[in-house]
Amino acid sequence: MKELSRIGVLTSGGDAPGMNACIRAAVRRALAEGLEVVGIRRGYAGMIDGDFVEMDRLSVSNILQQGGTILKSARSKAFRTKEGRERAAEHLKAHGVDALVVIGGDGTLEGATRLGEEHNIAVVGCPGTIDNDLFGTDETIGFDSALNTALESIDKIRDTADAHDRLFLIEVMGRDTGFIALSCGIGGGAELVLIPEMLTDMGAIKERILSLMSSQSRSSIVVVAEGDELGGAQKIAEALREESAFDDIDTRVTVLGHVQRGGSPTARDRVLASRLGNAAVEALLEGHSGVMVGIVNNDVKLTPIRNVWGRKKEVDYDLLQLTALLS
Ligand code: ATP
Protein backbone atom coordinates (compact mmCIF):
# COMPACT_ATOMS: atom_id res chain seq x y z
CA MET A 1 0.00 0.00 0.00
CA LYS A 2 1.28 3.47 -0.96
CA GLU A 3 1.88 5.76 2.04
CA LEU A 4 -0.40 8.82 1.87
CA SER A 5 1.02 12.27 2.45
CA ARG A 6 -1.13 14.78 0.58
CA ILE A 7 -4.77 14.48 -0.40
CA GLY A 8 -7.04 16.59 -2.61
CA VAL A 9 -10.66 17.51 -1.86
CA LEU A 10 -13.23 18.73 -4.38
CA THR A 11 -16.94 19.27 -4.89
CA SER A 12 -18.50 18.65 -8.30
CA GLY A 13 -21.85 18.48 -10.11
CA GLY A 14 -24.90 20.20 -8.60
CA ASP A 15 -24.19 21.93 -5.29
CA ALA A 16 -25.96 20.65 -2.20
CA PRO A 17 -26.33 22.06 1.34
CA GLY A 18 -23.91 20.18 3.59
CA MET A 19 -21.04 20.03 1.09
CA ASN A 20 -19.13 22.54 3.24
CA ALA A 21 -19.63 20.42 6.34
CA CYS A 22 -18.21 17.47 4.40
CA ILE A 23 -15.18 19.47 3.19
CA ARG A 24 -14.55 20.63 6.76
CA ALA A 25 -14.69 17.10 8.16
CA ALA A 26 -12.40 15.67 5.47
CA VAL A 27 -9.86 18.49 5.88
CA ARG A 28 -9.80 18.35 9.67
CA ARG A 29 -9.60 14.55 9.86
CA ALA A 30 -6.79 14.52 7.31
CA LEU A 31 -4.86 17.25 9.18
CA ALA A 32 -5.35 15.36 12.45
CA GLU A 33 -3.69 12.35 10.78
CA GLY A 34 -0.70 14.43 9.76
CA LEU A 35 -1.68 14.66 6.07
CA GLU A 36 -1.51 17.78 3.96
CA VAL A 37 -4.67 18.85 2.15
CA VAL A 38 -5.16 20.62 -1.14
CA GLY A 39 -8.54 22.07 -2.11
CA ILE A 40 -9.38 21.78 -5.80
CA ARG A 41 -11.64 24.64 -6.85
CA ARG A 42 -14.49 24.30 -9.42
CA GLY A 43 -14.50 20.49 -9.45
CA TYR A 44 -12.89 18.74 -12.41
CA ALA A 45 -12.76 21.99 -14.42
CA GLY A 46 -10.44 23.40 -11.74
CA MET A 47 -8.43 20.17 -11.66
CA ILE A 48 -7.77 20.49 -15.38
CA ASP A 49 -6.78 24.17 -14.94
CA GLY A 50 -4.63 23.50 -11.85
CA ASP A 51 -6.85 25.71 -9.68
CA PHE A 52 -5.54 24.38 -6.33
CA VAL A 53 -5.45 25.96 -2.88
CA GLU A 54 -3.72 24.80 0.33
CA MET A 55 -6.18 23.94 3.11
CA ASP A 56 -5.43 24.38 6.82
CA ARG A 57 -7.67 24.28 9.91
CA LEU A 58 -8.62 27.94 9.55
CA SER A 59 -9.55 27.58 5.87
CA VAL A 60 -12.57 25.53 6.93
CA SER A 61 -13.56 27.62 9.96
CA ASN A 62 -17.10 28.91 10.13
CA ILE A 63 -18.31 27.05 7.01
CA LEU A 64 -20.22 24.17 8.63
CA GLN A 65 -23.49 26.10 8.62
CA GLN A 66 -23.12 27.63 5.14
CA GLY A 67 -24.94 26.35 2.05
CA GLY A 68 -23.18 26.10 -1.32
CA THR A 69 -19.54 25.06 -1.40
CA ILE A 70 -16.47 27.16 -0.57
CA LEU A 71 -14.53 25.16 -3.18
CA LYS A 72 -17.19 25.98 -5.79
CA SER A 73 -18.61 23.41 -8.16
CA ALA A 74 -18.74 22.98 -11.92
CA ARG A 75 -19.48 20.55 -14.71
CA SER A 76 -16.60 19.80 -17.09
CA LYS A 77 -17.00 18.33 -20.57
CA ALA A 78 -13.24 18.07 -20.99
CA PHE A 79 -12.94 15.73 -17.99
CA ARG A 80 -15.16 13.23 -19.79
CA THR A 81 -12.30 12.73 -22.28
CA LYS A 82 -9.07 10.77 -21.65
CA GLU A 83 -7.02 13.81 -22.67
CA GLY A 84 -8.85 15.99 -20.14
CA ARG A 85 -8.25 13.49 -17.35
CA GLU A 86 -4.59 13.26 -18.36
CA ARG A 87 -4.18 17.03 -17.96
CA ALA A 88 -5.92 16.80 -14.58
CA ALA A 89 -3.63 13.96 -13.45
CA GLU A 90 -0.53 15.95 -14.47
CA HIS A 91 -1.61 18.81 -12.19
CA LEU A 92 -2.29 16.38 -9.33
CA LYS A 93 1.17 14.84 -9.72
CA ALA A 94 2.82 18.27 -9.96
CA HIS A 95 1.14 19.20 -6.66
CA GLY A 96 2.10 15.87 -5.04
CA VAL A 97 -1.52 14.79 -4.53
CA ASP A 98 -1.66 11.02 -3.91
CA ALA A 99 -5.36 10.60 -3.22
CA LEU A 100 -8.72 12.34 -3.60
CA VAL A 101 -11.93 12.84 -1.65
CA VAL A 102 -14.62 13.77 -4.18
CA ILE A 103 -18.02 15.06 -3.09
CA GLY A 104 -20.83 14.93 -5.66
CA GLY A 105 -23.39 12.83 -7.52
CA ASP A 106 -23.06 9.73 -9.68
CA GLY A 107 -21.34 11.57 -12.56
CA THR A 108 -18.72 12.91 -10.17
CA LEU A 109 -18.12 9.44 -8.77
CA GLU A 110 -17.83 7.89 -12.22
CA GLY A 111 -15.33 10.54 -13.31
CA ALA A 112 -13.24 9.98 -10.17
CA THR A 113 -13.12 6.25 -10.73
CA ARG A 114 -11.96 6.64 -14.32
CA LEU A 115 -9.24 9.08 -13.24
CA GLY A 116 -8.18 6.79 -10.40
CA GLU A 117 -7.94 3.71 -12.59
CA GLU A 118 -6.17 5.43 -15.49
CA HIS A 119 -3.60 7.26 -13.36
CA ASN A 120 -3.21 5.15 -10.23
CA ILE A 121 -4.68 7.76 -7.88
CA ALA A 122 -6.66 6.59 -4.85
CA VAL A 123 -10.19 8.02 -4.84
CA VAL A 124 -13.00 7.88 -2.31
CA GLY A 125 -16.41 9.43 -3.01
CA CYS A 126 -18.92 11.10 -0.71
CA PRO A 127 -22.53 11.13 -1.97
CA GLY A 128 -23.42 14.82 -2.35
CA THR A 129 -26.65 15.57 -4.22
CA ILE A 130 -30.06 16.86 -3.21
CA ASP A 131 -31.69 14.18 -5.40
CA ASN A 132 -30.95 11.28 -2.97
CA ASP A 133 -30.65 8.97 -5.96
CA LEU A 134 -27.38 7.24 -5.08
CA PHE A 135 -27.28 3.54 -4.35
CA GLY A 136 -25.13 2.62 -1.30
CA THR A 137 -26.41 5.19 1.17
CA ASP A 138 -29.76 5.72 2.84
CA GLU A 139 -29.46 9.47 2.33
CA THR A 140 -27.23 11.77 0.32
CA ILE A 141 -25.77 15.05 1.56
CA GLY A 142 -28.24 17.87 0.82
CA PHE A 143 -31.40 15.82 0.47
CA ASP A 144 -32.79 16.62 3.92
CA SER A 145 -32.08 20.35 3.56
CA ALA A 146 -33.67 20.55 0.09
CA LEU A 147 -36.65 18.61 1.35
CA ASN A 148 -37.16 20.94 4.30
CA THR A 149 -36.84 24.03 2.11
CA ALA A 150 -39.47 22.66 -0.28
CA LEU A 151 -41.71 21.71 2.62
CA GLU A 152 -41.56 25.20 4.10
CA SER A 153 -42.75 26.60 0.76
CA ILE A 154 -45.51 24.02 0.46
CA ASP A 155 -46.82 24.97 3.93
CA LYS A 156 -46.97 28.60 2.83
CA ILE A 157 -48.69 27.77 -0.44
CA ARG A 158 -51.20 25.67 1.52
CA ASP A 159 -52.32 28.81 3.39
CA THR A 160 -53.06 30.76 0.22
CA ALA A 161 -54.54 27.73 -1.57
CA ASP A 162 -56.96 27.31 1.32
CA ALA A 163 -57.89 30.99 1.49
CA HIS A 164 -58.89 31.03 -2.19
CA ASP A 165 -60.07 27.43 -2.72
CA ARG A 166 -57.37 26.91 -5.31
CA LEU A 167 -55.69 23.93 -6.88
CA PHE A 168 -51.91 24.25 -6.73
CA LEU A 169 -49.45 22.19 -8.74
CA ILE A 170 -46.06 22.51 -7.05
CA GLU A 171 -43.00 21.32 -8.91
CA VAL A 172 -40.02 20.17 -6.87
CA MET A 173 -36.51 19.12 -7.93
CA GLY A 174 -35.08 15.59 -8.06
CA ARG A 175 -34.04 15.17 -11.71
CA ASP A 176 -35.32 11.78 -12.84
CA THR A 177 -36.25 10.57 -9.36
CA GLY A 178 -39.13 11.28 -6.98
CA PHE A 179 -37.42 11.19 -3.56
CA ILE A 180 -37.96 14.88 -2.77
CA ALA A 181 -41.52 14.83 -4.18
CA LEU A 182 -42.55 11.78 -2.19
CA SER A 183 -41.25 13.02 1.14
CA CYS A 184 -42.68 16.50 0.51
CA GLY A 185 -45.98 14.90 -0.37
CA ILE A 186 -46.21 13.07 2.93
CA GLY A 187 -44.77 15.91 5.00
CA GLY A 188 -46.87 18.59 3.30
CA GLY A 189 -50.12 16.62 3.25
CA ALA A 190 -50.36 16.74 -0.56
CA GLU A 191 -53.50 15.34 -2.11
CA LEU A 192 -51.50 13.81 -4.97
CA VAL A 193 -47.85 13.17 -5.76
CA LEU A 194 -46.59 12.58 -9.31
CA ILE A 195 -43.15 11.00 -9.70
CA PRO A 196 -41.15 9.66 -12.66
CA GLU A 197 -40.99 6.16 -11.13
CA MET A 198 -44.76 5.81 -11.58
CA LEU A 199 -46.54 6.27 -14.94
CA THR A 200 -48.99 9.16 -14.61
CA ASP A 201 -52.48 8.28 -15.78
CA MET A 202 -53.90 11.68 -16.78
CA GLY A 203 -57.49 10.43 -16.88
CA ALA A 204 -57.30 9.07 -13.33
CA ILE A 205 -55.64 12.27 -12.12
CA LYS A 206 -58.35 14.49 -13.58
CA GLU A 207 -61.01 12.36 -11.94
CA ARG A 208 -59.24 12.39 -8.58
CA ILE A 209 -58.72 16.17 -8.63
CA LEU A 210 -62.33 16.83 -9.62
CA SER A 211 -63.51 14.63 -6.80
CA LEU A 212 -61.16 16.34 -4.30
CA MET A 213 -62.15 19.84 -5.42
CA SER A 214 -65.84 19.13 -5.14
CA SER A 215 -65.51 17.75 -1.64
CA GLN A 216 -65.73 19.85 1.52
CA SER A 217 -62.16 21.01 1.39
CA ARG A 218 -62.01 22.87 -1.93
CA SER A 219 -58.26 23.41 -2.10
CA SER A 220 -55.74 20.83 -3.17
CA ILE A 221 -52.00 20.50 -3.51
CA VAL A 222 -50.43 18.28 -6.13
CA VAL A 223 -46.66 17.80 -5.78
CA VAL A 224 -45.01 17.11 -9.14
CA ALA A 225 -41.43 15.85 -9.45
CA GLU A 226 -39.58 17.81 -12.15
CA GLY A 227 -38.74 14.55 -13.95
CA ASP A 228 -42.31 13.31 -14.20
CA GLU A 229 -42.78 11.86 -17.68
CA LEU A 230 -45.71 14.18 -18.42
CA GLY A 231 -43.29 17.09 -18.47
CA GLY A 232 -43.62 18.93 -15.15
CA ALA A 233 -46.25 21.01 -13.37
CA GLN A 234 -46.81 23.56 -16.14
CA LYS A 235 -47.56 20.90 -18.75
CA ILE A 236 -49.93 19.07 -16.39
CA ALA A 237 -51.78 22.31 -15.60
CA GLU A 238 -52.19 22.96 -19.34
CA ALA A 239 -53.63 19.47 -19.83
CA LEU A 240 -56.11 20.06 -16.99
CA ARG A 241 -57.18 23.44 -18.38
CA GLU A 242 -58.09 21.80 -21.71
CA GLU A 243 -61.01 20.08 -19.96
CA SER A 244 -64.16 22.16 -19.53
CA ALA A 245 -64.74 20.46 -16.16
CA PHE A 246 -61.73 22.48 -14.92
CA ASP A 247 -63.12 25.85 -16.07
CA ASP A 248 -64.34 26.63 -12.56
CA ILE A 249 -61.22 25.40 -10.79
CA ASP A 250 -58.70 28.14 -10.09
CA THR A 251 -55.48 26.29 -10.95
CA ARG A 252 -52.05 27.72 -10.16
CA VAL A 253 -48.52 26.47 -10.75
CA THR A 254 -45.45 27.08 -8.59
CA VAL A 255 -42.04 25.82 -9.68
CA LEU A 256 -39.85 25.92 -6.58
CA GLY A 257 -36.60 25.70 -8.57
CA HIS A 258 -33.14 26.54 -7.30
CA VAL A 259 -34.28 27.84 -3.93
CA GLN A 260 -34.19 24.14 -2.96
CA ARG A 261 -30.43 24.01 -3.47
CA GLY A 262 -29.55 26.94 -1.26
CA GLY A 263 -29.61 27.80 2.42
CA SER A 264 -28.08 26.54 5.59
CA PRO A 265 -27.95 22.73 5.88
CA THR A 266 -30.26 21.05 8.38
CA ALA A 267 -28.83 19.43 11.49
CA ARG A 268 -29.36 16.05 9.88
CA ASP A 269 -27.32 17.03 6.81
CA ARG A 270 -24.55 18.54 8.92
CA VAL A 271 -24.19 15.33 10.92
CA LEU A 272 -24.39 13.14 7.81
CA ALA A 273 -21.84 15.25 5.93
CA SER A 274 -19.45 15.35 8.90
CA ARG A 275 -19.61 11.58 9.31
CA LEU A 276 -19.06 10.98 5.60
CA GLY A 277 -16.16 13.44 5.24
CA ASN A 278 -14.43 11.76 8.17
CA ALA A 279 -15.21 8.26 6.86
CA ALA A 280 -13.80 9.12 3.42
CA VAL A 281 -10.38 10.02 4.86
CA GLU A 282 -10.48 6.95 7.08
CA ALA A 283 -11.19 4.79 4.03
CA LEU A 284 -8.20 6.29 2.19
CA LEU A 285 -5.97 5.70 5.23
CA GLU A 286 -7.10 2.07 5.29
CA GLY A 287 -6.00 1.72 1.67
CA HIS A 288 -9.41 1.73 -0.01
CA SER A 289 -9.93 3.24 -3.44
CA GLY A 290 -12.76 3.35 -5.99
CA VAL A 291 -15.35 3.26 -3.21
CA MET A 292 -18.15 5.53 -2.02
CA VAL A 293 -18.77 6.02 1.69
CA GLY A 294 -22.41 5.91 2.71
CA ILE A 295 -24.55 5.48 5.80
CA VAL A 296 -26.81 2.45 5.77
CA ASN A 297 -28.91 1.67 8.84
CA ASN A 298 -26.81 4.20 10.75
CA ASP A 299 -23.50 2.45 9.99
CA VAL A 300 -20.76 3.62 7.65
CA LYS A 301 -20.68 1.42 4.57
CA LEU A 302 -18.23 1.32 1.67
CA THR A 303 -19.62 0.48 -1.77
CA PRO A 304 -17.46 0.03 -4.89
CA ILE A 305 -18.27 3.03 -7.09
CA ARG A 306 -18.72 0.71 -10.07
CA ASN A 307 -21.73 -0.72 -8.20
CA VAL A 308 -23.13 2.78 -7.62
CA TRP A 309 -23.28 4.31 -11.05
CA GLY A 310 -26.03 3.26 -13.39
CA ARG A 311 -27.79 1.54 -10.49
CA LYS A 312 -31.04 3.13 -9.47
CA LYS A 313 -31.99 3.47 -5.82
CA GLU A 314 -35.65 2.62 -5.47
CA VAL A 315 -38.11 5.06 -3.94
CA ASP A 316 -40.35 3.74 -1.20
CA TYR A 317 -43.57 2.94 -3.04
CA ASP A 318 -45.40 2.53 0.29
CA LEU A 319 -45.09 6.30 0.70
CA LEU A 320 -47.11 6.81 -2.50
CA GLN A 321 -49.91 4.67 -1.14
CA LEU A 322 -49.72 6.46 2.17
CA THR A 323 -50.16 9.82 0.40
CA ALA A 324 -53.32 8.56 -1.26
CA LEU A 325 -54.58 7.04 1.97
CA LEU A 326 -54.02 10.16 4.07
CA SER A 327 -55.25 12.82 1.63
P1 ATP B 1 -25.81 15.89 -9.65
O1 ATP B 1 -26.45 14.56 -9.32
O2 ATP B 1 -26.02 16.90 -8.60
O3 ATP B 1 -26.10 16.39 -11.04
P2 ATP B 1 -23.36 14.73 -10.64
O4 ATP B 1 -22.04 14.51 -9.99
O5 ATP B 1 -24.08 13.50 -11.09
O6 ATP B 1 -24.22 15.62 -9.63
P3 ATP B 1 -22.69 15.38 -13.39
O7 ATP B 1 -22.81 16.64 -14.15
O8 ATP B 1 -23.34 14.16 -13.92
O9 ATP B 1 -23.18 15.70 -11.90
O10 ATP B 1 -21.13 15.04 -13.20
C1 ATP B 1 -20.24 16.01 -12.69
C2 ATP B 1 -18.96 16.00 -13.52
O11 ATP B 1 -18.34 14.71 -13.42
C3 ATP B 1 -19.17 16.20 -15.02
O12 ATP B 1 -19.28 17.56 -15.36
C4 ATP B 1 -17.92 15.57 -15.59
O13 ATP B 1 -16.83 16.46 -15.52
C5 ATP B 1 -17.67 14.40 -14.63
N1 ATP B 1 -18.21 13.17 -15.21
C6 ATP B 1 -19.51 12.77 -15.26
N2 ATP B 1 -19.64 11.59 -15.90
C7 ATP B 1 -18.39 11.25 -16.30
C8 ATP B 1 -17.83 10.15 -17.04
N3 ATP B 1 -18.59 9.17 -17.51
N4 ATP B 1 -16.50 10.12 -17.25
C9 ATP B 1 -15.71 11.12 -16.79
N5 ATP B 1 -16.18 12.19 -16.11
C10 ATP B 1 -17.47 12.25 -15.87
PDB file of C-alpha atoms and ligand atoms in Angstrom, residues 12-14 44 75-76 79-80 85 104-108 110-111 114 129 131 175, ligand 1:
ATOM      1  CA  SER A  12     -18.501  18.645  -8.301  1.00  0.00           C
ATOM      2  CA  GLY A  13     -21.846  18.481 -10.108  1.00  0.00           C
ATOM      3  CA  GLY A  14     -24.905  20.198  -8.601  1.00  0.00           C
ATOM      4  CA  TYR A  44     -12.890  18.742 -12.409  1.00  0.00           C
ATOM      5  CA  ARG A  75     -19.477  20.551 -14.710  1.00  0.00           C
ATOM      6  CA  SER A  76     -16.599  19.797 -17.090  1.00  0.00           C
ATOM      7  CA  PHE A  79     -12.941  15.734 -17.991  1.00  0.00           C
ATOM      8  CA  ARG A  80     -15.158  13.226 -19.791  1.00  0.00           C
ATOM      9  CA  ARG A  85      -8.255  13.494 -17.347  1.00  0.00           C
ATOM     10  CA  GLY A 104     -20.833  14.927  -5.661  1.00  0.00           C
ATOM     11  CA  GLY A 105     -23.389  12.832  -7.515  1.00  0.00           C
ATOM     12  CA  ASP A 106     -23.058   9.731  -9.682  1.00  0.00           C
ATOM     13  CA  GLY A 107     -21.342  11.567 -12.559  1.00  0.00           C
ATOM     14  CA  THR A 108     -18.718  12.912 -10.168  1.00  0.00           C
ATOM     15  CA  GLU A 110     -17.834   7.888 -12.220  1.00  0.00           C
ATOM     16  CA  GLY A 111     -15.331  10.541 -13.309  1.00  0.00           C
ATOM     17  CA  ARG A 114     -11.959   6.638 -14.317  1.00  0.00           C
ATOM     18  CA  THR A 129     -26.647  15.567  -4.221  1.00  0.00           C
ATOM     19  CA  ASP A 131     -31.686  14.176  -5.396  1.00  0.00           C
ATOM     20  CA  ARG A 175     -34.041  15.169 -11.707  1.00  0.00           C
TER      21      ARG A 175
HETATM   22  P1  ATP B   1     -25.810  15.886  -9.649  1.00  0.00           P
HETATM   23  O1  ATP B   1     -26.451  14.558  -9.316  1.00  0.00           O
HETATM   24  O2  ATP B   1     -26.018  16.897  -8.603  1.00  0.00           O
HETATM   25  O3  ATP B   1     -26.102  16.391 -11.036  1.00  0.00           O
HETATM   26  P2  ATP B   1     -23.364  14.730 -10.638  1.00  0.00           P
HETATM   27  O4  ATP B   1     -22.042  14.508  -9.988  1.00  0.00           O
HETATM   28  O5  ATP B   1     -24.084  13.498 -11.095  1.00  0.00           O
HETATM   29  O6  ATP B   1     -24.219  15.624  -9.631  1.00  0.00           O
HETATM   30  P3  ATP B   1     -22.693  15.377 -13.386  1.00  0.00           P
HETATM   31  O7  ATP B   1     -22.811  16.644 -14.145  1.00  0.00           O
HETATM   32  O8  ATP B   1     -23.338  14.164 -13.923  1.00  0.00           O
HETATM   33  O9  ATP B   1     -23.181  15.703 -11.895  1.00  0.00           O
HETATM   34  O10 ATP B   1     -21.133  15.038 -13.200  1.00  0.00           O
HETATM   35  C1  ATP B   1     -20.240  16.011 -12.688  1.00  0.00           C
HETATM   36  C2  ATP B   1     -18.963  16.000 -13.518  1.00  0.00           C
HETATM   37  O11 ATP B   1     -18.344  14.711 -13.417  1.00  0.00           O
HETATM   38  C3  ATP B   1     -19.170  16.201 -15.018  1.00  0.00           C
HETATM   39  O12 ATP B   1     -19.279  17.564 -15.360  1.00  0.00           O
HETATM   40  C4  ATP B   1     -17.921  15.567 -15.591  1.00  0.00           C
HETATM   41  O13 ATP B   1     -16.832  16.456 -15.525  1.00  0.00           O
HETATM   42  C5  ATP B   1     -17.670  14.399 -14.634  1.00  0.00           C
HETATM   43  N1  ATP B   1     -18.212  13.169 -15.213  1.00  0.00           N
HETATM   44  C6  ATP B   1     -19.508  12.768 -15.260  1.00  0.00           C
HETATM   45  N2  ATP B   1     -19.637  11.595 -15.900  1.00  0.00           N
HETATM   46  C7  ATP B   1     -18.388  11.253 -16.304  1.00  0.00           C
HETATM   47  C8  ATP B   1     -17.830  10.149 -17.043  1.00  0.00           C
HETATM   48  N3  ATP B   1     -18.591   9.167 -17.515  1.00  0.00           N
HETATM   49  N4  ATP B   1     -16.498  10.125 -17.247  1.00  0.00           N
HETATM   50  C9  ATP B   1     -15.711  11.124 -16.790  1.00  0.00           C
HETATM   51  N5  ATP B   1     -16.176  12.189 -16.105  1.00  0.00           N
HETATM   52  C10 ATP B   1     -17.474  12.253 -15.866  1.00  0.00           C
END
